[in-house]
Tab-separated table of C-alpha atoms in Angstrom:
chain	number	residue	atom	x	y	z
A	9	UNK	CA	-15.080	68.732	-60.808
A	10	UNK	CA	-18.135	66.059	-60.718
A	11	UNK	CA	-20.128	67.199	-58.285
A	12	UNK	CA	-22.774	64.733	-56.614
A	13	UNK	CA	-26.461	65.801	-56.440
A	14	UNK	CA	-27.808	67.613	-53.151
A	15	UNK	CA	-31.302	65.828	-52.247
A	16	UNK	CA	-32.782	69.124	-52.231
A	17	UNK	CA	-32.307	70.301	-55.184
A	18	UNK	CA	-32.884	67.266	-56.835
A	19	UNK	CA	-35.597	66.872	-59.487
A	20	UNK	CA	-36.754	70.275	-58.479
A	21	UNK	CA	-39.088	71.876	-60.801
A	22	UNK	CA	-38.851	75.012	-59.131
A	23	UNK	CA	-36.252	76.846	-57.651
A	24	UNK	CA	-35.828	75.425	-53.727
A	25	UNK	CA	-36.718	77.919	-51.441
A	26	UNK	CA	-34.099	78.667	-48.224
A	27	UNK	CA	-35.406	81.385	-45.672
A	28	UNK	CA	-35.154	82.285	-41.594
A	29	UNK	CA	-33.655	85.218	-39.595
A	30	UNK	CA	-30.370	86.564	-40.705
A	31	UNK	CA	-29.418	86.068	-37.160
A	32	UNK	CA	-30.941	83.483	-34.806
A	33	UNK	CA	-31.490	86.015	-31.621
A	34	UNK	CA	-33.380	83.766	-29.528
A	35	UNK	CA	-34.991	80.195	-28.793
A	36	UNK	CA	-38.534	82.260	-28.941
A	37	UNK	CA	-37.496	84.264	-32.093
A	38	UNK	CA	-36.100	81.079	-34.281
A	39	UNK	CA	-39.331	79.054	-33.083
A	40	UNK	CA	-41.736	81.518	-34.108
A	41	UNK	CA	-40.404	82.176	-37.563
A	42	UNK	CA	-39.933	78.304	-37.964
A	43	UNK	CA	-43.689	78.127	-37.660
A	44	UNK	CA	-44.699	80.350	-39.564
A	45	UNK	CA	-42.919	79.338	-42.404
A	46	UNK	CA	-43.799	75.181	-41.887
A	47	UNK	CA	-46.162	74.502	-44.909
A	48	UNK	CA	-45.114	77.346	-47.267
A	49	UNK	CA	-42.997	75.853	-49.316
A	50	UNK	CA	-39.414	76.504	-47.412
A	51	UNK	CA	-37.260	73.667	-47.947
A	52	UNK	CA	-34.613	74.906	-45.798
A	53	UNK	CA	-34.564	77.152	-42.924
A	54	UNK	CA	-31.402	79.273	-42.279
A	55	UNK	CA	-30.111	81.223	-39.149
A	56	UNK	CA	-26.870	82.880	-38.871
A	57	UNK	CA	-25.682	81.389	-35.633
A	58	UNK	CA	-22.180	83.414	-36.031
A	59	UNK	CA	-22.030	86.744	-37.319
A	60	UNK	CA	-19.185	88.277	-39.022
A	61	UNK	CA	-19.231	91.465	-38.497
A	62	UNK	CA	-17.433	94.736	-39.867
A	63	UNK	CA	-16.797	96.654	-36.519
A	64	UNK	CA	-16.753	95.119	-33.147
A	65	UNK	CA	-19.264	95.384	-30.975
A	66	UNK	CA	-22.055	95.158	-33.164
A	67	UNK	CA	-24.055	91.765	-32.153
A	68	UNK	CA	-21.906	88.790	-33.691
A	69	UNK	CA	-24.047	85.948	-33.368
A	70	UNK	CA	-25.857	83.970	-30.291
A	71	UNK	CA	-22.683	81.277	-31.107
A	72	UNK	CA	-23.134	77.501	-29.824
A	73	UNK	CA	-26.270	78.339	-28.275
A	74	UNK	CA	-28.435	78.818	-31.118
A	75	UNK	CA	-27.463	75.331	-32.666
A	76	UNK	CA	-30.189	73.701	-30.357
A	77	UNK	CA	-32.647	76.380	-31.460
A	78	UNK	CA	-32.060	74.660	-34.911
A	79	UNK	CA	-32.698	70.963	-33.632
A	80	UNK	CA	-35.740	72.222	-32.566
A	81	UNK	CA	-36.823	73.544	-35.683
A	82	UNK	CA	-35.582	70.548	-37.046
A	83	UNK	CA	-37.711	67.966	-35.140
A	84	UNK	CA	-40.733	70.404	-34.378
A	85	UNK	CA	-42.119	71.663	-37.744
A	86	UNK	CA	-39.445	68.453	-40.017
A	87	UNK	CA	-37.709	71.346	-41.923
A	88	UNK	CA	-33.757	70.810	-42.615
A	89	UNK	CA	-31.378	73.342	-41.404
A	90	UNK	CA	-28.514	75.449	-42.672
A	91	UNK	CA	-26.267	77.778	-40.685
A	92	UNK	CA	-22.835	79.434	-41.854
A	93	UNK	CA	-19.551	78.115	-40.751
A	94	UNK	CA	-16.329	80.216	-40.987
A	95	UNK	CA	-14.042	78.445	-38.639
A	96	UNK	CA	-13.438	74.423	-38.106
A	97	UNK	CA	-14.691	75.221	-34.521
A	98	UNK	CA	-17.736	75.749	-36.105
A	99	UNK	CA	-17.726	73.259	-38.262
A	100	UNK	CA	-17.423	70.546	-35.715
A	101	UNK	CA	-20.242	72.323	-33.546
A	102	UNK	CA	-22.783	72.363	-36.268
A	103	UNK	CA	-21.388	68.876	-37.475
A	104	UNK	CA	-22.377	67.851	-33.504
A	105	UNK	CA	-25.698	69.302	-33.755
A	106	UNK	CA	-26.778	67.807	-36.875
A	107	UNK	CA	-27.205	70.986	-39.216
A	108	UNK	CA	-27.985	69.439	-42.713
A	109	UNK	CA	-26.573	71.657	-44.706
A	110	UNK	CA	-23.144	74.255	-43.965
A	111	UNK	CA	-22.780	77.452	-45.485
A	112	UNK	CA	-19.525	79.266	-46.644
A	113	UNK	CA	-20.247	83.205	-46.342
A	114	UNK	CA	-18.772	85.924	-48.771
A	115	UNK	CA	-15.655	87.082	-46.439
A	116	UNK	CA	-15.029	83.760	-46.147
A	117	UNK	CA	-14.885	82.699	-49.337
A	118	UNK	CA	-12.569	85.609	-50.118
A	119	UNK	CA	-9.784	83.769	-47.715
A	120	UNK	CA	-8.362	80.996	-49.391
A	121	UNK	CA	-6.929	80.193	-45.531
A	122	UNK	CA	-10.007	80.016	-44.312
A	123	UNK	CA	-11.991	77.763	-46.725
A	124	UNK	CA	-8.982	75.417	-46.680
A	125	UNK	CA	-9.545	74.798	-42.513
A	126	UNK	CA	-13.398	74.601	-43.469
A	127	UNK	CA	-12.250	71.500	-45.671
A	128	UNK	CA	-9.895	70.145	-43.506
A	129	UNK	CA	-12.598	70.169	-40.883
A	130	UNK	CA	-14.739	68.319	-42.995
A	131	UNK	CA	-12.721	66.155	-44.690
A	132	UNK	CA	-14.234	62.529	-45.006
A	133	UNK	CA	-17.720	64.116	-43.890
A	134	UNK	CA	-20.811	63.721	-45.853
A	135	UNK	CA	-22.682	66.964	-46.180
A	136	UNK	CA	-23.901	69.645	-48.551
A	137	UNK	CA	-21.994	72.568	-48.543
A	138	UNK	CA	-23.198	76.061	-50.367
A	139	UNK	CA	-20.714	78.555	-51.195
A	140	UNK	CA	-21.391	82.255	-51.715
A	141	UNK	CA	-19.570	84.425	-53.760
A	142	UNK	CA	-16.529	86.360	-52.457
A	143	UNK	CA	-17.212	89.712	-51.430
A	144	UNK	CA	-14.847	91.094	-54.182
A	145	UNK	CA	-15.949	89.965	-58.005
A	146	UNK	CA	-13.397	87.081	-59.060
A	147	UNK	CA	-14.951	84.197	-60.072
A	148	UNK	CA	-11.705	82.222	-59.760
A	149	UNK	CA	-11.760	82.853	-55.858
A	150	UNK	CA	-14.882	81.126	-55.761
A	151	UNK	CA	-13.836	78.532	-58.224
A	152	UNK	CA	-11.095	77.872	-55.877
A	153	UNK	CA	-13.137	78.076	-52.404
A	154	UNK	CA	-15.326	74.516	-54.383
A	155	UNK	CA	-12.218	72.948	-55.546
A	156	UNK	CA	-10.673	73.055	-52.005
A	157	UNK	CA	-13.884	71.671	-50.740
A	158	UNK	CA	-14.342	69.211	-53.468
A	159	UNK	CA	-10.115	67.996	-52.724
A	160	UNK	CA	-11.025	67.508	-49.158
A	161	UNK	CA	-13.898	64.807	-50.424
A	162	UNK	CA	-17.060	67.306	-50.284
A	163	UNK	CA	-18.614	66.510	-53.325
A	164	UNK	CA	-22.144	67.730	-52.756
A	165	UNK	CA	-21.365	71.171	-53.707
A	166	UNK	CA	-23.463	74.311	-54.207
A	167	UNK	CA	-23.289	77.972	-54.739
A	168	UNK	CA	-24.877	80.736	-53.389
A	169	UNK	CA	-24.852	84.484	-55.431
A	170	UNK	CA	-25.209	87.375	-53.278
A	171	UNK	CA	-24.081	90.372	-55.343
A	172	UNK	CA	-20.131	92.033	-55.210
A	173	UNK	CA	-19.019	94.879	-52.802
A	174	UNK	CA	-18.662	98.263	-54.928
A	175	UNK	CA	-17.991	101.641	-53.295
A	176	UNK	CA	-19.531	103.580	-56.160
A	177	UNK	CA	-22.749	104.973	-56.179
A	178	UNK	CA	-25.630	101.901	-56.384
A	179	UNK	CA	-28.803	101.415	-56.286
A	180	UNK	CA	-28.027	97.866	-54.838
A	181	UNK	CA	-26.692	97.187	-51.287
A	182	UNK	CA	-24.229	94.491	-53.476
A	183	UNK	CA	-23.720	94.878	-56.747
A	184	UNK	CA	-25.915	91.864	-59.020
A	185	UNK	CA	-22.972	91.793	-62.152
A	186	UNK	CA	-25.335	88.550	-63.358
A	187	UNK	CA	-22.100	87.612	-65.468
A	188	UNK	CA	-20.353	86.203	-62.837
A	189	UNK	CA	-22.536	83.564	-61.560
A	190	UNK	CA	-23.625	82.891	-65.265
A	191	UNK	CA	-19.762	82.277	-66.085
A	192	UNK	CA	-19.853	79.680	-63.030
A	193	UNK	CA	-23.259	78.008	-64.464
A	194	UNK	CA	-21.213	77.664	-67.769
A	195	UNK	CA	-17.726	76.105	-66.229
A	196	UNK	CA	-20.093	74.212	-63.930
A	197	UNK	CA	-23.637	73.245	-65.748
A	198	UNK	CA	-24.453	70.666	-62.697
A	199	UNK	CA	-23.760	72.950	-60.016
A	200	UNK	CA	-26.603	73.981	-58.038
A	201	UNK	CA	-26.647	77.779	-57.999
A	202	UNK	CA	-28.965	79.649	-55.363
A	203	UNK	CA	-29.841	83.582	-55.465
A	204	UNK	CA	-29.619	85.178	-52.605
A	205	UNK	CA	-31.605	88.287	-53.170
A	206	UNK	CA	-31.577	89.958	-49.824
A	207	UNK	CA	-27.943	90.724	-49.597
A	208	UNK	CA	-28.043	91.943	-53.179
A	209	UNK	CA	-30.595	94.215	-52.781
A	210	UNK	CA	-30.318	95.537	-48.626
A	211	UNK	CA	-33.944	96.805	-49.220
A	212	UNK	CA	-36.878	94.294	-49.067
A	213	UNK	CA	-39.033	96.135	-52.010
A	214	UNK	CA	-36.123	95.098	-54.415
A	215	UNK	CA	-36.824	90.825	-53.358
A	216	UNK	CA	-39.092	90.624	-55.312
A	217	UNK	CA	-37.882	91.618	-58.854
A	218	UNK	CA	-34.568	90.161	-57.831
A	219	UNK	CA	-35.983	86.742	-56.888
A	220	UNK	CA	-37.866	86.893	-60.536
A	221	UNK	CA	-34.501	87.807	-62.597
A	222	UNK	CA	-33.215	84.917	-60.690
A	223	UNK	CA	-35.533	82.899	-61.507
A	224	UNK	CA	-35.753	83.615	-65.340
A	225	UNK	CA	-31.821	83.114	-65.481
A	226	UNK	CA	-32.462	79.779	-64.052
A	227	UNK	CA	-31.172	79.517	-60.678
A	228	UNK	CA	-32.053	76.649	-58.669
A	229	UNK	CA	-32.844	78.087	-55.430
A	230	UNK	CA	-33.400	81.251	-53.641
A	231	UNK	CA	-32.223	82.308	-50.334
A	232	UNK	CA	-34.379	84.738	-48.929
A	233	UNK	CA	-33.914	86.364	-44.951
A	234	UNK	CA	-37.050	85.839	-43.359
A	235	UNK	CA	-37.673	87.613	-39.402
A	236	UNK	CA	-40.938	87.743	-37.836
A	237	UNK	CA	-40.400	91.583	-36.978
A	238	UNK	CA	-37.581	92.602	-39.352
A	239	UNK	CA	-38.087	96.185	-37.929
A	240	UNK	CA	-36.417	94.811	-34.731
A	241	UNK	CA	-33.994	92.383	-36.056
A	242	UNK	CA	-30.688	92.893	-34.609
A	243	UNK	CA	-28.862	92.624	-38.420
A	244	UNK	CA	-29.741	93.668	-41.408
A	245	UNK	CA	-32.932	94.864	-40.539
A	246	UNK	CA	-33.782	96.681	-43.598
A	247	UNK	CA	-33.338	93.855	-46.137
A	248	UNK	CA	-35.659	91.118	-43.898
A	249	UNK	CA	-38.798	90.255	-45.176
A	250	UNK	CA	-42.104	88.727	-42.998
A	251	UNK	CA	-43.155	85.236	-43.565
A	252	UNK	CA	-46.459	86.336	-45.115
A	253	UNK	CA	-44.651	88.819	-47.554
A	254	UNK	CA	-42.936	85.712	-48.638
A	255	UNK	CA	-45.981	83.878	-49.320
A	256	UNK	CA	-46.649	86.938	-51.123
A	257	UNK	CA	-43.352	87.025	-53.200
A	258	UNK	CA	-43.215	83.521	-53.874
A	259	UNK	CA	-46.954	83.572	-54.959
A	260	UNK	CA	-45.737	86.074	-57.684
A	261	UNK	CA	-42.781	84.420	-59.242
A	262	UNK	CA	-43.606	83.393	-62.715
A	263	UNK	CA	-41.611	80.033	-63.452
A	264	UNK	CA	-39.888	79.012	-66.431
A	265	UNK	CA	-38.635	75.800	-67.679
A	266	UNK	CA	-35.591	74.669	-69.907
A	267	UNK	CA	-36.989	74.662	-73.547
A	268	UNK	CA	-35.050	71.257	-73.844
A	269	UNK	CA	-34.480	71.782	-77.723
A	270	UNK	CA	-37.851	73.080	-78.802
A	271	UNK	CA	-38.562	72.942	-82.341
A	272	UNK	CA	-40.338	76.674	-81.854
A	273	UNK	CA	-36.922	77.903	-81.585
A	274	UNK	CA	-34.809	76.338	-84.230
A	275	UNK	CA	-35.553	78.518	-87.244
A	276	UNK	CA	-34.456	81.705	-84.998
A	277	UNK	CA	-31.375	80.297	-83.471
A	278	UNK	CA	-30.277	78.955	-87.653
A	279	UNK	CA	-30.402	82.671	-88.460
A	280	UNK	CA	-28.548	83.584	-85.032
A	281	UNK	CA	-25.955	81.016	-85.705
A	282	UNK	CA	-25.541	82.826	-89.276
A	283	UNK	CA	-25.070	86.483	-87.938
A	284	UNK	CA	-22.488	85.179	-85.441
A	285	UNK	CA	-20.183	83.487	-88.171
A	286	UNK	CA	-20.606	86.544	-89.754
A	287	UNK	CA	-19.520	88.484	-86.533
A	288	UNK	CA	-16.525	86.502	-86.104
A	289	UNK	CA	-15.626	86.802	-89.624
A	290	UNK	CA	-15.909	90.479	-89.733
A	291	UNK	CA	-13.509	90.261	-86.203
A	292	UNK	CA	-11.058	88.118	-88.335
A	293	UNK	CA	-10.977	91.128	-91.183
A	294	UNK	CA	-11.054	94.208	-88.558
A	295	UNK	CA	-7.980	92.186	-86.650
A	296	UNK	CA	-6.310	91.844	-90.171
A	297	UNK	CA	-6.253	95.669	-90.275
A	298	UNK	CA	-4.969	96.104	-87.068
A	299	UNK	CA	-1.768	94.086	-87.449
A	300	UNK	CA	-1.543	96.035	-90.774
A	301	UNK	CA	-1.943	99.237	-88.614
A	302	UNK	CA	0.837	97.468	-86.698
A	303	UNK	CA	3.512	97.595	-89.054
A	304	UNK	CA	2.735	101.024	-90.244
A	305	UNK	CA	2.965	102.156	-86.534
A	306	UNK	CA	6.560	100.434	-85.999
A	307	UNK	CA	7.467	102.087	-89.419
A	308	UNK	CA	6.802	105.208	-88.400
A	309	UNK	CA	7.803	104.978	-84.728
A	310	UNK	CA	4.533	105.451	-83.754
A	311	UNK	CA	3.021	104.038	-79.815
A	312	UNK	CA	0.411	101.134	-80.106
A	313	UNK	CA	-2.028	102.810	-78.060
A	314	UNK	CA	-3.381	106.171	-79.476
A	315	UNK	CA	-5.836	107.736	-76.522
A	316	UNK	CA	-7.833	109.934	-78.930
A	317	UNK	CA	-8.462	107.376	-81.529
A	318	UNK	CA	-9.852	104.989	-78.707
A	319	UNK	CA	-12.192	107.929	-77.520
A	320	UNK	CA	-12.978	108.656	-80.853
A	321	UNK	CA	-13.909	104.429	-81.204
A	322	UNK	CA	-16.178	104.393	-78.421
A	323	UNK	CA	-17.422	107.716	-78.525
A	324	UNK	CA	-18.198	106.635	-82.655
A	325	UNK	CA	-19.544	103.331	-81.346
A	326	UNK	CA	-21.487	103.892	-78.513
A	327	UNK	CA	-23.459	106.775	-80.544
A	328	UNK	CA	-24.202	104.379	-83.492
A	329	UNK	CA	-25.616	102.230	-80.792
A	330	UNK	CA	-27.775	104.955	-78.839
A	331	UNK	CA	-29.421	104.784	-82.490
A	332	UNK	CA	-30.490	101.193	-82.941
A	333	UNK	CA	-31.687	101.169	-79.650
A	334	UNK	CA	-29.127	98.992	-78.072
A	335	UNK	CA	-27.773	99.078	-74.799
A	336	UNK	CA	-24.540	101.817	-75.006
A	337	UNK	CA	-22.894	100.366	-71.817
A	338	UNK	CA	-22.984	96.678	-73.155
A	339	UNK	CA	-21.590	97.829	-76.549
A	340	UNK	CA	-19.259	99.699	-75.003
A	341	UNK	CA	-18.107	97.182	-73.051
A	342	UNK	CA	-17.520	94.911	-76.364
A	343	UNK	CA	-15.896	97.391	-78.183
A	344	UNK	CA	-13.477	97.953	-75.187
A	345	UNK	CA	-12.637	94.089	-75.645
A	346	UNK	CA	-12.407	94.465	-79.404
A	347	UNK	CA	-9.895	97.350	-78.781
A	348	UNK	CA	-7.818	95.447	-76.330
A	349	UNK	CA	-7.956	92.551	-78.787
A	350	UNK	CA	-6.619	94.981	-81.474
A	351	UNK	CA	-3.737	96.324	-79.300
A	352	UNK	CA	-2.778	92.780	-78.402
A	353	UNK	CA	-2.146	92.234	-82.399
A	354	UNK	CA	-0.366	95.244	-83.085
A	355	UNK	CA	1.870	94.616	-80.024
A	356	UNK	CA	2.555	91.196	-81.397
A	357	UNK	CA	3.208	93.172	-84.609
A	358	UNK	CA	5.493	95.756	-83.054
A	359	UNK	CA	7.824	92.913	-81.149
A	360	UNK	CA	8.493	91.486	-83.871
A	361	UNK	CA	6.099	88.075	-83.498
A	362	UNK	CA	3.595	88.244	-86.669
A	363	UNK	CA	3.732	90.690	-89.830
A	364	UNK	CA	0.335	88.922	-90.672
C-alpha cells in the first residue's frame, strides 16, 4: 500500500497532538473544552459522538446531535475535528457534517464486516481515516482493516495504538506490547502512527510517561482524552486528563529527531553489524546440531519435543542472563523462538525432508 500524506501530519516536527472529551455530553461541555484547548498546540479535537459500549445501558453516545457541537468547534476556535465511525450510518452523518477526519475504534477494527461497510460507505470520498488497533493483538487484523480502506480508494491512511485487551493481572488498563505497532511502522514506514495513551494506561498519572515512550519510539501523534471535569465525565472518567494538565504534559515531553545517518553513530552500529553476523552464524551451527539431534532421535525412536530438556534450556538460559544483567523475559522469549526453530528442523529431520 502507498499511502498519501494526511495534511496534519505533514512536515511535522513534533508529534501532532489530538485531544477532547472521550464522549461529547453536551453543546456546553464540547464548547468549553474546545476553548480551552484553542492556542495550545491541539491540532485536532476529538469527541466520541457514538459510544460502544460493553453492557447496555451505560451512556452510548449523544449520536447525531453532537455532530453540530463539532461544527461549532470547528468554526469558533478554527480547530479540525475527528469523531469515530462504526457504522456507514455514521459515516454518512459525519461525512454531512463536515468532520475532517473519521476514526475506526478497536472493536471495530476487530470486525472485518464492519470495516468493510465503513469502506463501502466511503468509497470515492476524500478523507483521512485513523485506525486503531483491534482490541485483541493481531497485527494482521489491523493490516487488513487499512487494506480494506485503502481498496475502497481511502488512501490517506493512519493508525492509532491504544494498547491490547489482556485478562491477566496489569498494571495497564490495555496492555502497551510496543512490538506490535513497531512491526506496523516496519511493513508500513510512511504510515502515520498516533499513540493513544489514555486507553493504554485507564489512569491519567500513567499519560505522561506513556506519551514520552511514544514519543522516543517515534510516533507521529498522540491522542490524548481531554474533559474539563474528568471527575464527572460520563466515560472513562478515570483516564481523562484537564486541559491545563495537558499543557503540563506536553510542556514535559522531551523530543527527539531521526538521526538521519549521523556519522556519531557509524563506528557503533560497524561493531553491531559484526556481533549480529556472528549471531546468525552461531544460529546456523546450533541449527546444524539440532537436525543432527534429529536423526539420532528417529534412530532411537525418540519424540522431537523433550519437556525437561526445554525447562532445563530456559531455566539454563534465563539464569545466565539474570547474570549479565539482561532482561530474563526478553531472552526468554528468544530462546523460546530458537527452540521452536530447533524443533521445526528436527521435525523436518524426523519426516524424512533433510538429513542435513
Amino acid at each position: 500500500m502507498v499511502f498519501d500524506k494526511i495534511d496534519i501530519f505533514d512536515k511535522q516536527t513534533r508529534p501532532v497532538v489530538i485531544a477532547g472529551p472521550c464522549s461529547a455530553e453536551s453543546e456546553e461541555q464540547v464548547l468549553t473544552i474546545a476553548a480551552a484547548l484553542a492556542g495550545r498546540g491541539v491540532s485536532l479535537f476529538r469527541a466520541g459522538i457514538w459510544k460502544p459500549r460493553t453492557r447496555p445501558g451505560c451512556f452510548e453516545g449523544v449520536g447525531k446531535e453532537g455532530l453540530a457541537w463539532l461544527q461549532r468547534v470547528k468554526y469558533e476556535y478554527g480547530m479540525s475535528v475527528t469523531t469515530e465511525v462504526a457504522t456507514a450510518t455514521h459515516v454518512e452523518q459525519a461525512l454531512a457534517a463536515g468532520v475532517d477526519v473519521l476514526w475506526v475504534g478497536a472493536r471495530t477494527t476487530t470486525n472485518p464486516f464492519a470495516v468493510q461497510e465503513i469502506a463501502d460507505a466511503l468509497r470515492g470520498v476524500d478523507i483521512p481515516v485513523l485506525v486503531k488497533n483491534p482490541v485483541n493483538p493481531d497485527v494482521e487484523l489491523w493490516v487488513g482493516a487499512l487494506e480494506r480502506l485503502y481498496n475502497a480508494g481511502v488512501t490517506r491512511l493512519g493508525a492509532i495504538h491504544r494498547g491490547f485487551s489482556s485478562y491477566a493481572e496489569k498494571f495497564f488498563r490495555n496492555a502497551p506490547q510496543w512490538q506490535l505497532p513497531i512491526q506496523l511502522r516496519r511493513r508500513f514506514p510512511n504510515l502515520p502512527l498516533v499513540c493513544d495513551p489514555s486507553h493504554i494506561a485507564g489512569k491519567r498519572e500513567l499519560i505522561l510517561s506513556l506519551s514520552q515512550h511514544a514519543v522516543d519510539l517515534g510516533f507521529n501523534g498522540l491522542m490524548i482524552e481531554t474533559h474539563c471535569n474528568p471527575v464527572c465525565a460520563l466515560s472513562d472518567a478515570r483516564q481523562q486528563v484537564t486541559p491545563d494538565e495537558l499543557g503540563i504534559i506536553l510542556e514535559r515531553l522531551v523530543h527527539r529527531s531521526l538521526d538521519n545517518g549521523a556519522v556519531e553513530f557509524a563506528s557503533h552500529r560497524r561493531r553491531m553489524d559484526e556481533i549480529d553476523d556472528a549471531i546468525v552464524h552461531l544460529l546456523a551451527k546450533r541449527m546444524e546440531l539440532s537436525r543432527e539431534i534429529g536423526i539420532l532421535k528417529r534412530e532411537c525412536g525418540v519424540t522431537v519435543f523433550q519437556p525437561s530438556r526445554y525447562n532445563e534450556i530456559i531455566e539454563r538460559c534465563t539464569r545466565a542472563a539474570a547474570e549479565e544483567k539482561l532482561d530474563t523475559g526478553a531472552v526468554k522469549d528468544i530462546f523460546e523462538l530458537v527452540h521452536s526453530e530447533s524443533i521445526r528442523q528436527q521435525l523436518r529431520v524426523i519426516n524424512g525432508e533433510s538429513d542435513k
